[in-house]
PDB file of C-alpha atoms in Angstrom:
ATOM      1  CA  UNK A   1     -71.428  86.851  61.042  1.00  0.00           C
ATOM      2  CA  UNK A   2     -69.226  85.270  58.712  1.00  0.00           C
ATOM      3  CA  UNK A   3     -70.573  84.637  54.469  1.00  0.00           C
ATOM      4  CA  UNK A   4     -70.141  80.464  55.778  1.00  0.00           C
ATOM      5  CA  UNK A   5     -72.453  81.142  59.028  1.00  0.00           C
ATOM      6  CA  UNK A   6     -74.610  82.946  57.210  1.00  0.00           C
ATOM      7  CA  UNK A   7     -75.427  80.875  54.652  1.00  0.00           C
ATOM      8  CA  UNK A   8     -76.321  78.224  56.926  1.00  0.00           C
ATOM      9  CA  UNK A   9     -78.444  80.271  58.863  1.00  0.00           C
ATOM     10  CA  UNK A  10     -80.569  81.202  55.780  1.00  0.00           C
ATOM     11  CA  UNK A  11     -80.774  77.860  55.064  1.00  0.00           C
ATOM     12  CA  UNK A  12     -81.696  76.740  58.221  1.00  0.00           C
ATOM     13  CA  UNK A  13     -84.435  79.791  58.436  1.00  0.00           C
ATOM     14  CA  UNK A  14     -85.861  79.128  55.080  1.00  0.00           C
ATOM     15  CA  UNK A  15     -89.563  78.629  54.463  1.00  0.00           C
ATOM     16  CA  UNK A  16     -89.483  74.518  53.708  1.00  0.00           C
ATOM     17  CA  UNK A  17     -90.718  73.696  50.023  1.00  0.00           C
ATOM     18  CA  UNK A  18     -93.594  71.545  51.478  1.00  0.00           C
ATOM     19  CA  UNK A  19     -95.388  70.533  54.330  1.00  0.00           C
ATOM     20  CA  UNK A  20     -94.149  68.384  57.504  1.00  0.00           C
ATOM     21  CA  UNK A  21     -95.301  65.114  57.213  1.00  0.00           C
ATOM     22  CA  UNK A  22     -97.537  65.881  60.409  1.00  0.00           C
ATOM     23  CA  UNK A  23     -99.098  68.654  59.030  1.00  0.00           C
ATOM     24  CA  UNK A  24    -100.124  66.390  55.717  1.00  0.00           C
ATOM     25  CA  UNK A  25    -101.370  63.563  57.546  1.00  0.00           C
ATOM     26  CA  UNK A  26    -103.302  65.968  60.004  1.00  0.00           C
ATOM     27  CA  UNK A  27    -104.939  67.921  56.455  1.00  0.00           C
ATOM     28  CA  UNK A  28    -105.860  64.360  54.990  1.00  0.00           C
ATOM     29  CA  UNK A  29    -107.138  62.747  58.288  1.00  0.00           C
ATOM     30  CA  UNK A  30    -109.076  66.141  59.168  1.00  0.00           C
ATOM     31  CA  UNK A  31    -110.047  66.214  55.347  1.00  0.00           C
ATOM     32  CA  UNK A  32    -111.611  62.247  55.581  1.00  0.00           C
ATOM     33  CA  UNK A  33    -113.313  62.887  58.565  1.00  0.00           C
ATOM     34  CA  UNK A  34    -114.927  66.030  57.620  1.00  0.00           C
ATOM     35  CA  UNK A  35    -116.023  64.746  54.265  1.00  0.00           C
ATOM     36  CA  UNK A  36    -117.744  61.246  56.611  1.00  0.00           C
ATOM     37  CA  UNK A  37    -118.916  63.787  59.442  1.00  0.00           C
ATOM     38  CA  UNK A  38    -120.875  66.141  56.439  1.00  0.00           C
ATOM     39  CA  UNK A  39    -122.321  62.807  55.014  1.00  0.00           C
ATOM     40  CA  UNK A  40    -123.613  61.262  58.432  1.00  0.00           C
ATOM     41  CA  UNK A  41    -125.314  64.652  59.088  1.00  0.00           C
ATOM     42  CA  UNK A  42    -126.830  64.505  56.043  1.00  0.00           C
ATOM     43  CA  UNK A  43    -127.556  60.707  56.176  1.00  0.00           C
ATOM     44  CA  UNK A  44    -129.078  61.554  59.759  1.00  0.00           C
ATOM     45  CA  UNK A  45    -131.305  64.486  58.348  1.00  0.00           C
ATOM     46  CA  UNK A  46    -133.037  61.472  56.191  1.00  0.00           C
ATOM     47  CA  UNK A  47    -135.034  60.022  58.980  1.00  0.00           C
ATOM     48  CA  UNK A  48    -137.366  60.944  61.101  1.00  0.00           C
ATOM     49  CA  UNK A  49    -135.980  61.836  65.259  1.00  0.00           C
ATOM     50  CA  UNK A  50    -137.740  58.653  66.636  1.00  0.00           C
ATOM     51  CA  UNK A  51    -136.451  56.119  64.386  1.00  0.00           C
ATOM     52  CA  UNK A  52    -134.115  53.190  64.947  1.00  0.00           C
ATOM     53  CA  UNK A  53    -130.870  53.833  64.492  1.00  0.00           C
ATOM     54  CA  UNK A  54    -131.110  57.620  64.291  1.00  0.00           C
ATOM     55  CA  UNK A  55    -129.672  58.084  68.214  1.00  0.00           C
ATOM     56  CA  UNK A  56    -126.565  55.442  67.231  1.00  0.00           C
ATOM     57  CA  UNK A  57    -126.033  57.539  63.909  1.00  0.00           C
ATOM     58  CA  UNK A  58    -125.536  61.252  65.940  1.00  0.00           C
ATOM     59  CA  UNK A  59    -123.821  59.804  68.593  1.00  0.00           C
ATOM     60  CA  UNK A  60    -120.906  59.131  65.977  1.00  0.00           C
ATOM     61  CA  UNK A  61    -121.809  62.522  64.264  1.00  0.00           C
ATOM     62  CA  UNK A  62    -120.719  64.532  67.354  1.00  0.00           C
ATOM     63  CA  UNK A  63    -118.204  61.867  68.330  1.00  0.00           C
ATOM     64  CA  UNK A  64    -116.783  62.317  64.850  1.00  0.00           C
ATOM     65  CA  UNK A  65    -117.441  66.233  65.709  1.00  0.00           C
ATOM     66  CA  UNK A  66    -115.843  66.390  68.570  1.00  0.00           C
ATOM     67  CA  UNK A  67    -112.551  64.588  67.303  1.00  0.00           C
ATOM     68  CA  UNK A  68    -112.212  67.010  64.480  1.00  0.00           C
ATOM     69  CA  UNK A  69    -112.086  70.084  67.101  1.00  0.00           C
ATOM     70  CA  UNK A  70    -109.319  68.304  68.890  1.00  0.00           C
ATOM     71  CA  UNK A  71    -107.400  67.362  65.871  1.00  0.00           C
ATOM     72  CA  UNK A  72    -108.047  70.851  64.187  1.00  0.00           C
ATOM     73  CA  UNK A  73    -106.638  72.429  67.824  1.00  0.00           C
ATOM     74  CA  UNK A  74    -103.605  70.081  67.027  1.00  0.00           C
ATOM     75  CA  UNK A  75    -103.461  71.494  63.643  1.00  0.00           C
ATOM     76  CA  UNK A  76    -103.425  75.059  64.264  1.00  0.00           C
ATOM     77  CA  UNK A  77    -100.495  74.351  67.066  1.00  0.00           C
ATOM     78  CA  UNK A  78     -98.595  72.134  64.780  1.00  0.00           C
ATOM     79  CA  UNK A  79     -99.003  74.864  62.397  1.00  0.00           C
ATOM     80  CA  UNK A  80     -98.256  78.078  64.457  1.00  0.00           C
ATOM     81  CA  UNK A  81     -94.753  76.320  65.421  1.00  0.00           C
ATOM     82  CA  UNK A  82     -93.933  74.945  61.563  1.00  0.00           C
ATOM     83  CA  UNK A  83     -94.032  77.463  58.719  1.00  0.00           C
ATOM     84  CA  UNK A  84     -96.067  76.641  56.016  1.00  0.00           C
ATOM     85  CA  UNK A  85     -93.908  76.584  52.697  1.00  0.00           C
ATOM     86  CA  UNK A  86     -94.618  79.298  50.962  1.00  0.00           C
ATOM     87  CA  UNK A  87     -96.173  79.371  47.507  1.00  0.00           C
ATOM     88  CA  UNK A  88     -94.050  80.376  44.534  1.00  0.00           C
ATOM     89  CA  UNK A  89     -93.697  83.962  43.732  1.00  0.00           C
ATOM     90  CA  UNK A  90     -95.135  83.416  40.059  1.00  0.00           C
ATOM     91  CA  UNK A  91     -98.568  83.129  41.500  1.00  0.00           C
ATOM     92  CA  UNK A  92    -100.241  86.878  41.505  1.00  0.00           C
ATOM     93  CA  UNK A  93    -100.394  88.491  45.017  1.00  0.00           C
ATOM     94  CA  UNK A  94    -104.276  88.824  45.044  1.00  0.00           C
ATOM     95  CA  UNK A  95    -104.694  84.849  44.415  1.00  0.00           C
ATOM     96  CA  UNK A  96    -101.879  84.459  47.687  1.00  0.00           C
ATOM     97  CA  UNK A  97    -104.088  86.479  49.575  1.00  0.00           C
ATOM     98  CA  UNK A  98    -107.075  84.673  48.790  1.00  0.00           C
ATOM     99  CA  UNK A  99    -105.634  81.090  49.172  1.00  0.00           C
ATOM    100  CA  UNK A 100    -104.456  82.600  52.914  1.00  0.00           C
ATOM    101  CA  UNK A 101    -107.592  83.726  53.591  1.00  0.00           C
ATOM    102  CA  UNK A 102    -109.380  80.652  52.832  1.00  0.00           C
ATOM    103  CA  UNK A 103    -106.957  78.681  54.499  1.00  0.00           C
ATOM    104  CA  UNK A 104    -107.586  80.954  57.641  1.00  0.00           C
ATOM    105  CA  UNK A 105    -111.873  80.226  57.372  1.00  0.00           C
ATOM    106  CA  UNK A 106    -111.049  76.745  56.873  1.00  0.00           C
ATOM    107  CA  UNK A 107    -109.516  76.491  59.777  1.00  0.00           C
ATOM    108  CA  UNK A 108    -111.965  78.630  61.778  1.00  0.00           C
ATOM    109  CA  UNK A 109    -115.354  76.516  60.569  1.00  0.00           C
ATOM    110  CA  UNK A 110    -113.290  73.542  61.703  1.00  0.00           C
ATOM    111  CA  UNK A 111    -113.393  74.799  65.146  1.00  0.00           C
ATOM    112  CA  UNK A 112    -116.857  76.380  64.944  1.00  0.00           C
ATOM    113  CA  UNK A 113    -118.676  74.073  63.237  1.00  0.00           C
ATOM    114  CA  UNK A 114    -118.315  71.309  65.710  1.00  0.00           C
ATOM    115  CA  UNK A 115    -118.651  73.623  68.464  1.00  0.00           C
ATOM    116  CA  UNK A 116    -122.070  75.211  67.694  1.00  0.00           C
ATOM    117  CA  UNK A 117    -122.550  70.994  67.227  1.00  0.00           C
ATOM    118  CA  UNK A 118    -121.700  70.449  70.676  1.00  0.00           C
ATOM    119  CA  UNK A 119    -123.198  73.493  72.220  1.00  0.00           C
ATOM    120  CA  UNK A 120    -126.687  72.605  70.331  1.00  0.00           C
ATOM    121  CA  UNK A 121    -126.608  68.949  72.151  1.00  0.00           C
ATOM    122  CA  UNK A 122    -125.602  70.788  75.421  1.00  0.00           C
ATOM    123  CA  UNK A 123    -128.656  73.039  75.196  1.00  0.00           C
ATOM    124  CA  UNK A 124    -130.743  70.632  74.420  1.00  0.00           C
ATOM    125  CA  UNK A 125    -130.438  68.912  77.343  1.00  0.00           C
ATOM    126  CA  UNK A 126    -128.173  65.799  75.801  1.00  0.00           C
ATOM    127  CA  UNK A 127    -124.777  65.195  77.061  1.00  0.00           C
ATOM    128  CA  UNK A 128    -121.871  64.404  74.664  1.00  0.00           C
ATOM    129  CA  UNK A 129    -120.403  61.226  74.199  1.00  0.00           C
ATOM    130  CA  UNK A 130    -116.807  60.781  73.298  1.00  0.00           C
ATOM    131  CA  UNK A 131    -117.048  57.455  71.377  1.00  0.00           C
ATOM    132  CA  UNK A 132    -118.276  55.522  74.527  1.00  0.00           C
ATOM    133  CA  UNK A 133    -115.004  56.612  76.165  1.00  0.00           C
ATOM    134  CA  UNK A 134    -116.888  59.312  78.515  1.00  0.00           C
ATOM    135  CA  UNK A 135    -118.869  62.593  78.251  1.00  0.00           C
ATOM    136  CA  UNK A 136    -117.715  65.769  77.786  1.00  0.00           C
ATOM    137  CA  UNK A 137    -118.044  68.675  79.862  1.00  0.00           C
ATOM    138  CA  UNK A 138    -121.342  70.375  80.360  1.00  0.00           C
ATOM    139  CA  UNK A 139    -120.551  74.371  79.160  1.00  0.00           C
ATOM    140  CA  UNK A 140    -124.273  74.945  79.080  1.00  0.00           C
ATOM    141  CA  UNK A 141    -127.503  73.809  80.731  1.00  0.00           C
ATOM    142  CA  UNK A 142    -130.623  73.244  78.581  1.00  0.00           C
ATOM    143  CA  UNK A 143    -131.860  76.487  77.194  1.00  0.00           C
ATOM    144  CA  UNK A 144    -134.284  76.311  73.812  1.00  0.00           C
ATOM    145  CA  UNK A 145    -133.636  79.200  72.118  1.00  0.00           C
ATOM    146  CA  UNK A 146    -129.746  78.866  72.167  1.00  0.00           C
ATOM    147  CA  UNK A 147    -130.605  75.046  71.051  1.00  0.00           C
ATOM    148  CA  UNK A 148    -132.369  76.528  68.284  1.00  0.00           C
ATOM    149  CA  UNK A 149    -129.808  79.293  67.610  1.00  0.00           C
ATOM    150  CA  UNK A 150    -126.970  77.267  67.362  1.00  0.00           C
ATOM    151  CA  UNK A 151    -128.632  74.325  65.483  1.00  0.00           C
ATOM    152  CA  UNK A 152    -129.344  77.403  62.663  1.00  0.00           C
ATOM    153  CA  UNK A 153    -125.601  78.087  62.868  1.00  0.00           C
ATOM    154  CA  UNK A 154    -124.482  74.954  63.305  1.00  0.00           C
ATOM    155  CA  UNK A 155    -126.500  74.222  59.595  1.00  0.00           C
ATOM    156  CA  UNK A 156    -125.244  77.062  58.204  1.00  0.00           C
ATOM    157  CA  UNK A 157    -121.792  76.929  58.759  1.00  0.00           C
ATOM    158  CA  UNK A 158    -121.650  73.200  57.443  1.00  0.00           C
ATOM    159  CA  UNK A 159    -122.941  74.354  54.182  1.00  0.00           C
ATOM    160  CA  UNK A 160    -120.495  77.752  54.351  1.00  0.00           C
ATOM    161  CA  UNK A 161    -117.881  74.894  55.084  1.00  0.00           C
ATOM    162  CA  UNK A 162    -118.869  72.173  51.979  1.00  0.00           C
ATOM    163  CA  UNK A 163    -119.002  75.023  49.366  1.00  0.00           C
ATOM    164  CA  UNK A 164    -115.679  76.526  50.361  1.00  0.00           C
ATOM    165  CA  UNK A 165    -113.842  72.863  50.597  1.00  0.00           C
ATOM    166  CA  UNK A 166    -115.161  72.812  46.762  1.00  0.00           C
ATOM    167  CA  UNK A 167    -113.472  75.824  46.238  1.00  0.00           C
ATOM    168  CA  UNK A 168    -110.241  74.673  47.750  1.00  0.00           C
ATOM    169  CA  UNK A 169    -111.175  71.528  45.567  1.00  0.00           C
ATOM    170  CA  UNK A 170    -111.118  73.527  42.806  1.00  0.00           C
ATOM    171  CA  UNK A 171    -108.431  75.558  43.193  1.00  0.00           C
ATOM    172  CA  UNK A 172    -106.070  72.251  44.112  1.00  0.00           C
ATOM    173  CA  UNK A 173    -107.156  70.779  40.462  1.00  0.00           C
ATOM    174  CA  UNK A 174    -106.251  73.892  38.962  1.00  0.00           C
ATOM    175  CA  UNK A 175    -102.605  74.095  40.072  1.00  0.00           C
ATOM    176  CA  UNK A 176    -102.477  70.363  39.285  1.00  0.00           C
ATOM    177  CA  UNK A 177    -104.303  70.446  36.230  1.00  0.00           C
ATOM    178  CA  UNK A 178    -104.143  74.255  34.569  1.00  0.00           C
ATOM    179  CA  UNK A 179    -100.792  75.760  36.053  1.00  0.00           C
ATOM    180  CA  UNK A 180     -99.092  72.964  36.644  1.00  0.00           C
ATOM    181  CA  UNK A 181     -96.748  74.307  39.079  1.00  0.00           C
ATOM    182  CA  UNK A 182     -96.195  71.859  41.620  1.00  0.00           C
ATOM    183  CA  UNK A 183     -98.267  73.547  44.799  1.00  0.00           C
ATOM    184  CA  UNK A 184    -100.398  70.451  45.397  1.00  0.00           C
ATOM    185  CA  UNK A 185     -97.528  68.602  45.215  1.00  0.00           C
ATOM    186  CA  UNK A 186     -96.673  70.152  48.969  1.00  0.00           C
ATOM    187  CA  UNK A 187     -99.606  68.571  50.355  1.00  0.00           C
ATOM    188  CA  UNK A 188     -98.962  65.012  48.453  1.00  0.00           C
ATOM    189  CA  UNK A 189     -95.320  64.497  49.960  1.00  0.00           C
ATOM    190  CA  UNK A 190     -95.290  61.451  51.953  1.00  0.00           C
TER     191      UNK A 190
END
């Protein structure tokens, strides 16, 4: 291959310097509906089972759910066919590690925490509304101890989920705020 050619294959293989504008507007829409999702659950959790409103209020918790597994499954494809730029080599190899990692369980609780969600409505006997637009498919018939089961994980995960958001939170602020060295900026392009 000739110095020219390759030169403009390296530049045409390089990691990009920041995200595709799909993959930030997927991270900020996921990211908004997560953060309403979390506070309906917890809104819901106020009241007691029988009272007005409470039915309305989970049926746009797992609608809400159930579009966050479909966008995150969008994510992960969008993602697994566009590299991710990478971060700069000043930032130690233990801390690029642990951002991957957490990037990786991020993107697993936003598949498993709506899905223990749907699979604890499923058990429970309660089909699962898409926003009015139809029901989704029946995995599981009613069964009490996997209700119970997955409305434990189901709990659990959104809580594993909130405190490591605030970590990525925190860890955002700190390249922005601290190191200032321009790695939120790949998530801000427009």
């Amino acid at each position: 291959m000739s110095v020219p050619a390759q030169a403009s294959y390296a530049v045409a293989t390089a990691r990009p310097t920041s995200y595709t504008k799909v993959a930030v507007a997927m991270h900020w829409l996921i990211a908004l509906l997560i953060f309403s999702n979390v506070g309906l659950g917890f809104f819901m959790e106020t009241f007691p089972k029988k009272a007005p409103g409470h039915d309305e209020v989970l049926f746009y918790h797992a609608s809400l759910g159930s579009l966050i597994f479909m966008l995150a499954v969008f994510r992960l494809f969008w993602r697994s066919t566009h590299k991710p730029p990478a971060l700069p080599a000043h930032i130690p190899s233990w801390q690029q590690k642990l951002a991957h990692t957490l990037h990786w369980v991020l993107y697993s609780l936003m598949l498993l925490v709506p899905l223990t969600g749907y699979l604890h409505r499923m058990a429970g006997g309660h089909p699962v509304s898409f926003f009015g637009i139809g029901f989704l498919p029946v995995l599981v018939g009613k069964d009490e101890p996997l209700r119970l089961l997955t409305d434990t994980l189901h709990v659990s995960l959104v809580w594993v989920l909130c405190i490591l958001v605030v970590g990525h939170l925190g860890a955002a602020l700190k390249h922005r705020l601290i190191d200032r060295d321009g790695v939120i900026q790949r998530m801000l392009r427009v």
